N, CA and C of each residue as an Amber inpcrd file, in Angstrom:
protein
   516
  -0.9670000  38.6690000  -4.3690000  -1.8140000  38.3650000  -5.6620000
  -0.8100000  37.5420000  -6.5790000   0.4770000  37.8750000  -6.5220000
   1.3240000  37.1300000  -7.4730000   1.4580000  35.6900000  -7.0240000
   1.5220000  35.2950000  -5.8970000   1.3930000  33.9460000  -5.3740000
   0.1910000  33.0670000  -5.7600000  -0.9830000  33.8920000  -5.8460000
  -2.1410000  33.3710000  -6.2860000  -2.0310000  33.0310000  -7.8800000
  -1.5540000  34.0620000  -8.3650000  -1.5140000  33.9660000  -9.9500000
  -0.5150000  32.8550000 -10.2750000   0.6490000  32.6250000  -9.6150000
   1.4460000  31.2500000  -9.9480000   0.7840000  30.1670000  -9.5740000
   0.0320000  30.1190000  -8.4150000  -0.6120000  28.8680000  -7.9730000
  -1.6190000  28.4830000  -9.0380000  -2.5230000  29.3080000  -9.4180000
  -3.4770000  29.0560000 -10.5510000  -2.7300000  28.7160000 -11.9220000
  -1.6740000  29.4370000 -12.1670000  -1.0560000  29.0910000 -13.4240000
  -0.4470000  27.7100000 -13.3750000   0.0000000  27.2300000 -12.1100000
   0.5210000  25.8740000 -12.0670000  -0.5330000  24.7190000 -12.1690000
  -1.7900000  25.0200000 -11.6260000  -3.0250000  24.2410000 -11.8030000
  -3.3030000  24.0670000 -13.1410000  -3.2360000  25.1260000 -13.8440000
  -3.8130000  24.9770000 -15.2430000  -2.6420000  24.1080000 -16.0770000
  -1.3660000  24.3110000 -15.8400000  -0.5030000  23.5420000 -16.3270000
  -0.6060000  22.0600000 -16.0720000  -0.9470000  21.8530000 -14.7710000
  -1.1900000  20.3580000 -14.4110000  -2.3690000  19.8840000 -15.0800000
  -3.4020000  20.5750000 -15.1840000  -4.7510000  20.0370000 -15.8530000
  -4.4630000  19.9220000 -17.4260000  -3.6680000  20.6340000 -18.0740000
  -3.5450000  20.4420000 -19.5000000  -2.3850000  19.5460000 -19.8040000
  -1.2920000  19.4600000 -18.9690000  -0.2100000  18.7680000 -19.3060000
   0.2720000  17.7200000 -18.3920000  -0.2140000  17.7230000 -17.1130000
   0.3140000  16.9520000 -15.9580000   0.0090000  15.4720000 -16.1460000
  -1.1630000  15.1220000 -16.4440000  -1.5930000  13.6490000 -16.4070000
  -1.4000000  12.9010000 -17.4250000  -0.4890000  13.4150000 -18.2340000
  -0.0360000  12.6350000 -19.5300000   1.4860000  12.3750000 -19.4420000
   2.0310000  11.5900000 -20.4340000   3.2610000  11.1920000 -20.4970000
   4.1880000  12.4020000 -21.0990000   4.0490000  13.5940000 -20.4440000
   4.8940000  14.8030000 -21.0720000   5.9840000  15.1450000 -20.4340000
   6.7630000  16.0060000 -20.9420000   8.0760000  16.4150000 -20.2270000
   7.6740000  17.2190000 -18.9450000   6.4520000  17.9350000 -19.0330000
   6.0790000  18.7070000 -17.7880000   5.9840000  17.3740000 -16.4360000
   5.2620000  16.5790000 -17.0160000   5.0030000  15.5690000 -15.8700000
   6.2130000  15.0840000 -15.3870000   7.2340000  14.5260000 -16.4590000
   8.4710000  14.0440000 -15.8180000   9.1350000  14.9740000 -15.1090000
   9.0880000  16.3140000 -15.4330000   9.8820000  17.3040000 -14.7770000
   9.3320000  17.4100000 -13.3280000   8.1710000  17.4240000 -13.2440000
   7.3870000  17.4650000 -11.7640000   7.6530000  16.2210000 -11.0200000
   7.5950000  15.1600000 -11.5690000   7.8900000  13.6940000 -10.9760000
   9.1930000  13.6860000 -10.4330000  10.1470000  13.9320000 -11.3340000
  11.6010000  14.1390000 -10.9680000  11.7760000  15.0740000  -9.7860000
  11.1600000  16.1910000  -9.9370000  11.5780000  17.2100000  -8.8700000
  11.0050000  16.6610000  -7.5810000   9.9650000  16.0220000  -7.5170000
   9.4300000  15.4030000  -6.2130000  10.1270000  14.3690000  -5.7830000
  10.7640000  13.5640000  -6.6830000  11.6420000  12.5080000  -6.2950000
  12.9290000  13.1300000  -5.5030000  13.4290000  14.0850000  -6.2000000
  14.7960000  14.6470000  -5.8610000  14.5450000  15.3160000  -4.4040000
  13.2460000  15.8180000  -4.1350000  12.7680000  16.4980000  -3.0120000
  12.6900000  15.4840000  -1.8300000  12.3510000  14.3070000  -2.1600000
  12.1530000  13.2960000  -1.0790000  13.3750000  12.2860000  -0.8240000
  14.3910000  12.6380000  -1.6420000  15.6330000  11.5790000  -1.8580000
  16.3960000  11.6560000  -0.5320000  17.0060000  10.5540000  -0.0580000
  17.7730000  10.7630000   1.0440000  19.3350000  10.6180000   0.4300000
  19.8980000  11.7220000   0.3860000  21.3250000  11.7760000  -0.2110000
  22.4880000  11.2800000   0.6990000  22.2360000  11.4630000   2.1280000
  23.1320000  10.9470000   2.8490000  22.7640000  10.7180000   4.3170000
  23.3020000   9.7700000   5.1090000  22.9390000   9.3930000   6.3150000
  24.1740000   9.3330000   7.2900000  24.0190000   9.7630000   8.5140000
  25.1610000   9.7010000   9.6680000  24.8570000   8.3090000  10.1640000
  25.8640000   7.5150000  10.0370000  25.8840000   6.1340000  10.6440000
  26.8890000   5.9370000  11.5550000  27.2280000   5.0010000  12.2820000
  28.2180000   4.6930000  13.1670000  29.5670000   4.8760000  12.7600000
  29.7240000   4.4980000  11.3990000  31.1160000   4.6030000  10.7710000
  31.2020000   6.1380000  10.0950000  30.3870000   7.0310000  10.3730000
  30.4340000   8.4050000   9.7070000  29.3560000   8.6660000   8.8000000
  29.5880000   9.5440000   7.8210000  28.4540000   9.9080000   6.9140000
  28.6610000   9.0100000   5.6950000  27.4660000   8.3570000   5.1980000
  27.4250000   7.6000000   4.1670000  26.6700000   8.4540000   2.9810000
  27.2980000   8.4340000   1.7800000  26.6790000   9.0440000   0.7030000
  26.6830000   8.0670000  -0.6960000  27.3280000   7.0880000  -0.4560000
  27.1800000   5.9790000  -1.6340000  25.6700000   5.3240000  -1.6780000
  25.1830000   5.3380000  -2.8470000  23.6850000   5.0130000  -3.0230000
  23.6480000   3.5920000  -2.4560000  24.4930000   2.5840000  -2.9650000
  24.3770000   1.2210000  -2.3750000  24.6470000   1.0730000  -0.9000000
  25.5980000   1.8440000  -0.3120000  25.8220000   1.8420000   1.1310000
  24.5110000   2.3260000   1.8350000  23.7760000   3.3030000   1.1470000
  22.7200000   3.7840000   1.9410000  21.5970000   2.8240000   1.7770000
  21.3690000   2.2740000   0.7240000  20.3360000   1.1970000   0.5770000
  20.6700000   0.0490000   1.5490000  21.7690000  -0.4610000   1.7080000
  22.3390000  -1.4430000   2.6460000  21.9980000  -1.1300000   4.1000000
  22.3470000   0.1990000   4.4190000  22.0970000   0.5970000   5.7510000
  20.6250000   0.6590000   6.0670000  19.9400000   1.1470000   5.2770000
  18.4310000   1.3440000   5.3860000  17.8370000  -0.0130000   5.4870000
  18.2480000  -1.0570000   4.7080000  17.6430000  -2.3330000   4.7610000
  18.0990000  -3.0570000   6.0860000  19.2330000  -2.9110000   6.2350000
  19.8700000  -3.6090000   7.6660000  19.0800000  -2.9810000   8.6980000
  18.7990000  -1.8700000   8.8710000  18.1920000  -1.1970000   9.9920000
  16.9270000  -1.5540000  10.1740000  16.0530000  -1.6130000   9.0180000
  14.6090000  -2.2550000   9.1870000  14.5890000  -3.6050000   9.3280000
  15.5210000  -4.3230000   8.7110000  15.5260000  -5.7830000   9.0030000
  15.7480000  -6.1120000  10.6640000  16.8820000  -5.3050000  11.1120000
  16.9790000  -5.6050000  12.5660000  15.9980000  -5.0400000  13.3000000
  15.2740000  -4.0210000  12.7870000  14.2820000  -3.4300000  13.6900000
  12.9070000  -4.4270000  13.8170000  12.7010000  -4.8930000  12.6530000
  11.3360000  -5.8840000  12.7730000  11.7590000  -7.1960000  12.7670000
  13.1950000  -7.4700000  12.6170000  13.4840000  -8.9410000  12.8460000
  12.9060000  -9.8690000  11.8100000  13.9430000 -10.8820000  11.3750000
  13.6380000 -11.5990000  10.1460000  12.9930000 -13.0280000  10.8840000
  12.5540000 -13.8190000   9.9330000  12.0000000 -14.9740000  10.5060000
  13.0640000 -15.7020000  11.1070000  12.6750000 -16.4590000  12.2170000
  13.7300000 -17.2380000  12.9350000  14.6780000 -16.3610000  14.0190000
  14.5300000 -15.1900000  13.7770000  15.0610000 -14.3520000  14.8270000
  14.1900000 -13.8350000  15.7820000  14.8450000 -13.5800000  16.9750000
  13.8380000 -13.1330000  18.1830000  13.5230000 -11.6200000  17.8350000
  12.1930000 -11.2520000  18.1290000  11.8050000  -9.8400000  17.8780000
  12.4040000  -8.8790000  18.7040000  12.6920000  -7.7520000  18.5020000
  12.9620000  -6.6950000  19.2700000  11.9660000  -5.9960000  20.0910000
  10.7060000  -6.3120000  19.6420000   9.4300000  -5.6270000  20.3270000
   8.7130000  -6.8770000  21.1000000   8.5780000  -6.6920000  22.2720000
   7.8500000  -7.5780000  23.0740000   6.9170000  -6.8120000  24.1420000
   5.7540000  -7.4650000  24.1360000   4.6960000  -6.9610000  25.1910000
   4.9180000  -7.6650000  26.5490000   4.6400000  -6.8740000  27.4950000
   4.7400000  -7.3520000  28.8950000   3.4330000  -8.3160000  29.0350000
   3.6610000  -9.3960000  29.6540000   2.5660000 -10.4470000  30.0090000
   1.5050000  -9.8190000  30.8570000   1.7530000  -8.9960000  31.6450000
   0.7900000  -8.3320000  32.3910000  -0.0320000  -6.8730000  31.9410000
   0.2970000  -6.8210000  30.4240000  -0.3230000  -5.6140000  29.7720000
  -1.8400000  -5.7390000  29.7090000  -2.3350000  -6.7900000  29.4220000
  -3.9160000  -6.9520000  29.7360000  -4.3480000  -7.7720000  30.6410000
  -5.6350000  -7.6290000  31.2620000  -5.9760000  -8.3830000  32.2750000
  -6.5380000  -9.7380000  31.5770000  -6.2530000 -10.9190000  32.4650000
  -6.5920000 -12.2510000  31.8680000  -7.8990000 -12.2350000  31.2590000
  -8.8760000 -11.5180000  31.6490000 -10.2580000 -11.6410000  31.0950000
 -10.3040000 -11.1210000  29.5810000  -9.3050000 -10.1340000  29.3360000
  -9.4030000  -9.6520000  28.0830000  -8.4380000 -10.5940000  26.9900000
  -7.9020000 -11.6450000  27.4170000  -7.0490000 -12.5860000  26.7210000
  -8.0090000 -13.3790000  25.6380000  -7.4550000 -13.6440000  24.7670000
  -8.2110000 -14.4300000  23.8580000  -8.2180000 -15.8540000  24.1080000
  -9.4980000 -16.4870000  24.0560000  -9.6570000 -17.8360000  24.5680000
  -9.0460000 -18.7900000  23.4250000  -8.9390000 -20.0940000  23.6050000
  -8.6860000 -20.9650000  22.5670000  -9.5860000 -21.1170000  21.7510000
 -11.0380000 -20.9510000  22.0480000 -12.0540000 -21.0430000  21.1720000
 -12.2730000 -19.6530000  20.3310000 -12.0680000 -18.6500000  20.8170000
 -12.0550000 -17.4740000  20.1130000 -10.9040000 -17.4530000  19.0710000
  -9.8380000 -17.9660000  19.6680000  -8.6550000 -18.0260000  18.6590000
  -8.8990000 -18.8810000  17.4150000  -9.4720000 -20.1110000  17.7870000
  -9.9480000 -21.0440000  16.5340000 -10.9060000 -20.2010000  15.5820000
 -11.7750000 -19.4520000  16.1880000 -12.7530000 -19.0340000  15.2510000
 -12.0280000 -17.7750000  14.5180000 -11.0640000 -17.1240000  15.1490000
 -10.4240000 -16.0740000  14.3390000  -9.4710000 -16.7220000  13.2310000
  -9.0750000 -17.9530000  13.3900000  -8.4720000 -18.6090000  12.4030000
  -9.0800000 -19.1410000  11.3320000 -10.4320000 -19.1030000  11.2000000
 -11.2790000 -19.9360000  10.2230000 -11.0640000 -19.0250000   9.0600000
 -11.1040000 -19.9760000   7.7270000 -10.8810000 -19.1790000   6.4960000
 -12.1480000 -18.7460000   5.9920000 -12.1390000 -17.8540000   4.9530000
 -13.3920000 -17.2130000   4.3810000 -13.9580000 -18.2620000   3.4040000
 -15.4250000 -18.4380000   3.4340000 -15.9880000 -19.0820000   2.5840000
 -16.5140000 -18.1760000   1.3110000 -16.7100000 -18.8740000   0.0740000
 -17.0100000 -18.0250000  -0.9520000 -18.1500000 -17.4250000  -0.7010000
 -19.4400000 -18.1520000  -0.0410000 -20.5940000 -17.5120000   0.2370000
 -20.3890000 -16.0670000   1.1350000 -19.5390000 -16.2980000   2.1700000
 -19.2560000 -15.1150000   2.7540000 -18.8540000 -13.9180000   2.0760000
 -17.9390000 -14.0360000   1.0450000 -17.4150000 -13.0660000   0.2500000
 -18.4490000 -12.4160000  -0.6790000 -19.2000000 -13.5260000  -1.1800000
 -20.2780000 -13.1540000  -2.0110000 -21.3400000 -11.9320000  -1.2670000
 -21.7020000 -12.5360000  -0.1120000 -22.5810000 -11.6790000   0.7640000
 -21.9980000 -10.2450000   1.1720000 -20.7210000 -10.2400000   1.3360000
 -20.0270000  -8.8310000   1.7040000 -20.2020000  -7.8610000   0.5450000
 -19.6910000  -8.6070000  -0.7550000 -19.8690000  -7.7460000  -2.0010000
 -21.1340000  -7.3180000  -2.2150000 -22.3060000  -8.1160000  -2.1250000
 -23.5540000  -7.8280000  -2.3840000 -24.1680000  -6.7760000  -1.4800000
 -23.5490000  -6.8570000  -0.2410000 -24.1120000  -5.7750000   0.7930000
 -23.5130000  -4.3890000   0.5290000 -22.4590000  -4.1720000  -0.2020000
 -21.7120000  -2.9820000  -0.4630000 -22.4630000  -2.0990000  -1.3600000
 -22.4130000  -0.7890000  -1.1110000 -23.1100000   0.1510000  -1.9030000
 -22.3960000   0.4240000  -3.1200000 -23.2120000   0.2560000  -4.2950000
 -22.4450000   0.3530000  -5.6760000 -21.8870000   1.5630000  -5.9870000
 -22.4410000   2.7360000  -5.5850000 -22.3800000   4.1130000  -6.0770000
 -21.3010000   4.8440000  -5.0790000 -20.3890000   4.1280000  -4.5050000
 -19.7680000   4.9560000  -3.5050000 -18.3630000   5.1620000  -4.1470000
 -17.5740000   6.2120000  -3.2780000 -16.4110000   6.5520000  -3.8110000
 -15.3410000   5.4150000  -3.8190000 -14.3930000   5.3850000  -4.9190000
 -13.3160000   4.3290000  -4.9540000 -12.5930000   4.3200000  -3.5990000
 -12.0980000   3.0990000  -3.4620000 -11.3890000   2.7960000  -2.1200000
  -9.8860000   3.1770000  -2.4230000  -9.0010000   2.7820000  -1.4260000
  -7.7110000   3.1750000  -1.4670000  -6.8090000   2.6700000  -2.8890000
  -7.5700000   1.5400000  -3.3810000  -6.8300000   1.0300000  -4.5590000
  -7.4260000   1.8440000  -5.8300000  -8.3120000   2.6800000  -5.6320000
  -8.8350000   3.4140000  -6.6160000  -9.9340000   2.9320000  -7.4040000
 -10.3450000   1.7380000  -7.1130000 -11.3590000   0.9060000  -7.9850000
 -12.7020000   1.1200000  -7.2570000 -13.5920000   1.6710000  -7.8720000
 -15.0660000   1.5830000  -7.3290000 -15.7330000   0.2050000  -7.1350000
 -16.6980000   0.2390000  -6.2310000 -17.2520000  -1.0410000  -5.9310000
 -18.0410000  -1.5300000  -7.1610000 -18.5040000  -0.7510000  -8.0510000
 -19.0900000  -1.2200000  -9.2590000 -18.2950000  -2.1290000 -10.1370000
 -16.8540000  -1.6450000 -10.0940000 -16.0440000  -2.3820000 -10.8620000
 -15.9240000  -3.9130000 -10.2930000 -15.8070000  -4.0970000  -9.1550000
 -15.7420000  -5.2590000  -8.4020000 -16.9170000  -6.2500000  -8.5710000
 -18.1110000  -5.4000000  -8.4240000 -19.3820000  -6.1720000  -8.6180000
 -19.5810000  -6.6110000 -10.0560000 -19.2690000  -5.7210000 -11.1130000
 -19.2470000  -6.0830000 -12.4880000 -18.3880000  -7.3930000 -12.9710000
 -17.1220000  -7.4060000 -12.3590000 -16.2460000  -8.2070000 -12.8770000
 -15.8560000  -9.3240000 -11.6530000 -16.9060000  -9.5900000 -10.6820000
 -16.7090000 -10.5060000  -9.6000000 -16.4800000 -11.8110000 -10.0490000
 -17.0990000 -12.1730000 -11.0950000 -16.9250000 -13.8110000 -11.6930000
 -15.6590000 -13.9190000 -12.1620000 -14.7080000 -12.8920000 -12.5170000
 -13.5630000 -13.0060000 -13.0750000 -12.4010000 -12.8390000 -11.8470000
 -12.6630000 -11.8440000 -10.9550000 -11.7500000 -11.6750000  -9.7640000
 -11.8620000 -12.5030000  -8.5060000 -13.2370000 -12.9980000  -8.5580000
 -13.5150000 -13.9370000  -7.1910000 -12.3160000 -14.7040000  -6.7600000
 -12.0860000 -15.7640000  -7.6720000 -11.1350000 -16.6800000  -7.2810000
  -9.8500000 -16.0230000  -6.8470000  -9.1270000 -15.0080000  -7.5110000
  -7.9820000 -14.5340000  -7.1210000  -8.1830000 -13.7500000  -5.6590000
  -9.1170000 -13.0170000  -5.4840000  -9.4850000 -12.3180000  -4.3530000
  -9.7280000 -13.3650000  -3.1400000 -10.4520000 -14.4640000  -3.5070000
 -10.6540000 -15.3790000  -2.4160000  -9.3690000 -16.1600000  -2.0550000
  -8.3830000 -16.3660000  -3.0160000  -7.2960000 -17.0950000  -2.7430000
  -6.3100000 -16.1080000  -1.7780000  -6.2140000 -14.8280000  -2.1660000
  -5.4090000 -14.0110000  -1.4540000  -5.9540000 -13.7550000   0.0570000
  -7.3940000 -13.5360000   0.2470000  -7.8830000 -13.4850000   1.4320000
  -7.6290000 -14.6590000   2.3640000  -7.9060000 -15.9410000   1.9120000
  -7.7190000 -16.9770000   2.5750000  -6.1490000 -17.3850000   2.8790000
  -5.2270000 -16.7500000   1.8830000  -3.9200000 -16.9080000   2.1250000
  -3.4330000 -16.1580000   3.2340000  -4.1310000 -14.8340000   3.4700000
  -3.8080000 -13.9850000   4.7890000  -4.1880000 -14.7280000   5.9630000
  -5.3620000 -15.3010000   5.8260000  -5.9950000 -15.8310000   7.0950000
  -5.1160000 -17.1340000   7.3600000  -4.6030000 -17.8080000   6.6210000
  -3.7900000 -19.1060000   6.7070000  -2.2530000 -18.8490000   7.0850000
  -1.9720000 -17.3770000   6.8330000  -0.5050000 -17.0920000   7.0030000
   0.3830000 -17.5190000   5.7810000  -0.2030000 -17.7420000   4.7540000
   0.6830000 -18.2440000   3.4120000   1.0720000 -17.0550000   2.6110000
   0.5240000 -16.0070000   2.7310000   0.8460000 -14.7860000   1.6790000
   2.2060000 -14.1420000   2.4450000   3.0690000 -13.8900000   1.6100000
   4.4680000 -13.3480000   2.0210000   4.1550000 -11.8480000   1.9600000
   3.8960000 -11.3070000   3.0110000   3.6490000  -9.8560000   3.4360000
   4.6130000  -9.0630000   2.7530000   5.8790000  -9.3980000   2.9760000
   7.1260000  -8.7870000   2.5270000   6.9650000  -8.2520000   0.9150000
   6.4380000  -9.3320000   0.0760000   6.2060000  -9.1550000  -1.2700000
   5.0990000  -8.2570000  -1.7530000   4.2790000  -7.8170000  -0.8120000
   3.0090000  -7.1720000  -1.3260000   3.3960000  -5.8480000  -1.8980000
   4.3100000  -5.0660000  -1.4870000   4.8030000  -3.9180000  -2.2090000
   5.6160000  -3.9400000  -3.4540000   5.8620000  -5.3830000  -3.8980000
   6.6400000  -5.5520000  -5.1720000   5.6970000  -5.7750000  -6.2060000
   4.4700000  -5.7760000  -6.2620000   3.6490000  -5.8930000  -7.1890000
   2.6180000  -4.7170000  -7.4620000   2.1960000  -4.5540000  -8.6550000
   1.0990000  -3.3880000  -8.7770000   0.0670000  -4.0360000  -9.7630000
  -1.2180000  -3.9860000  -9.4360000  -2.3730000  -4.5470000 -10.2720000
  -2.7980000  -3.5510000 -11.0010000  -2.8050000  -3.5590000 -12.3450000
  -3.4530000  -2.5950000 -13.0900000  -4.1290000  -3.2930000 -14.2620000
  -5.2820000  -3.6680000 -13.9750000  -6.0690000  -4.3150000 -15.0480000
  -6.5680000  -3.5740000 -16.2430000  -6.5640000  -2.2750000 -16.0760000
  -7.0490000  -1.3860000 -16.9380000  -6.2930000  -0.2370000 -17.3190000
  -6.0060000   0.1710000 -18.6690000  -4.9590000   1.3270000 -19.0120000
  -5.8260000   2.5100000 -18.5980000  -5.0170000   3.4610000 -18.2010000
  -5.7700000   5.0940000 -17.7950000  -6.0370000   5.4690000 -19.1300000
  -5.1550000   5.3300000 -20.3730000  -5.3010000   5.9640000 -21.5100000
  -5.2430000   5.0070000 -22.5230000  -6.2030000   4.9480000 -23.5210000
  -6.2640000   3.9730000 -24.4370000  -5.0000000   4.1250000 -25.5510000
  -4.3070000   3.1780000 -25.9450000  -2.9420000   3.4560000 -26.8740000
  -3.4850000   4.2700000 -27.8380000  -2.5610000   5.2770000 -28.3160000
  -2.9030000   5.9430000 -29.3400000  -3.6980000   7.0140000 -29.3030000
  -4.4190000   7.2280000 -28.0630000  -5.3000000   8.4200000 -28.1070000
  -4.7250000   9.3010000 -26.8670000  -4.7030000  10.6740000 -26.8530000
  -4.2340000  11.4370000 -26.1160000  -5.0170000  11.4530000 -24.6160000
């Protein structure tokens, strides 16, 4: 019963204080960050605790794992993994490499249900349909950039798109 009491009490605190820029929110966020922080790693040279050495070690590990451009990849598939019937033909490959047309994107958006739940980005379909005339060129350029291999995928996690503020300035 005591655990239920505190669980409900914490929910009430979160509902009243947690979704604002309050001390409660910052304490909660910092607690989560400390809980998930990597404070030390055991490397070939011993235990690393310095923050810059940790960052360098993690960066080097994933860079060597995934391979940088121009370097041979550590991951290879056996040529005999798939039967030759299942290989992509040159014609199929050319069709896969076609870019998107504006009409294709318009048809896809028009065919989407407007009253569905928001996607992983948090934006509902209604928002995209309402502001399609403004967002169409940007989304079109990004989609075709992916198709043509011109989008630097490594930089995707560096940017955040926030076109609308969650709370109007000056209002709680």
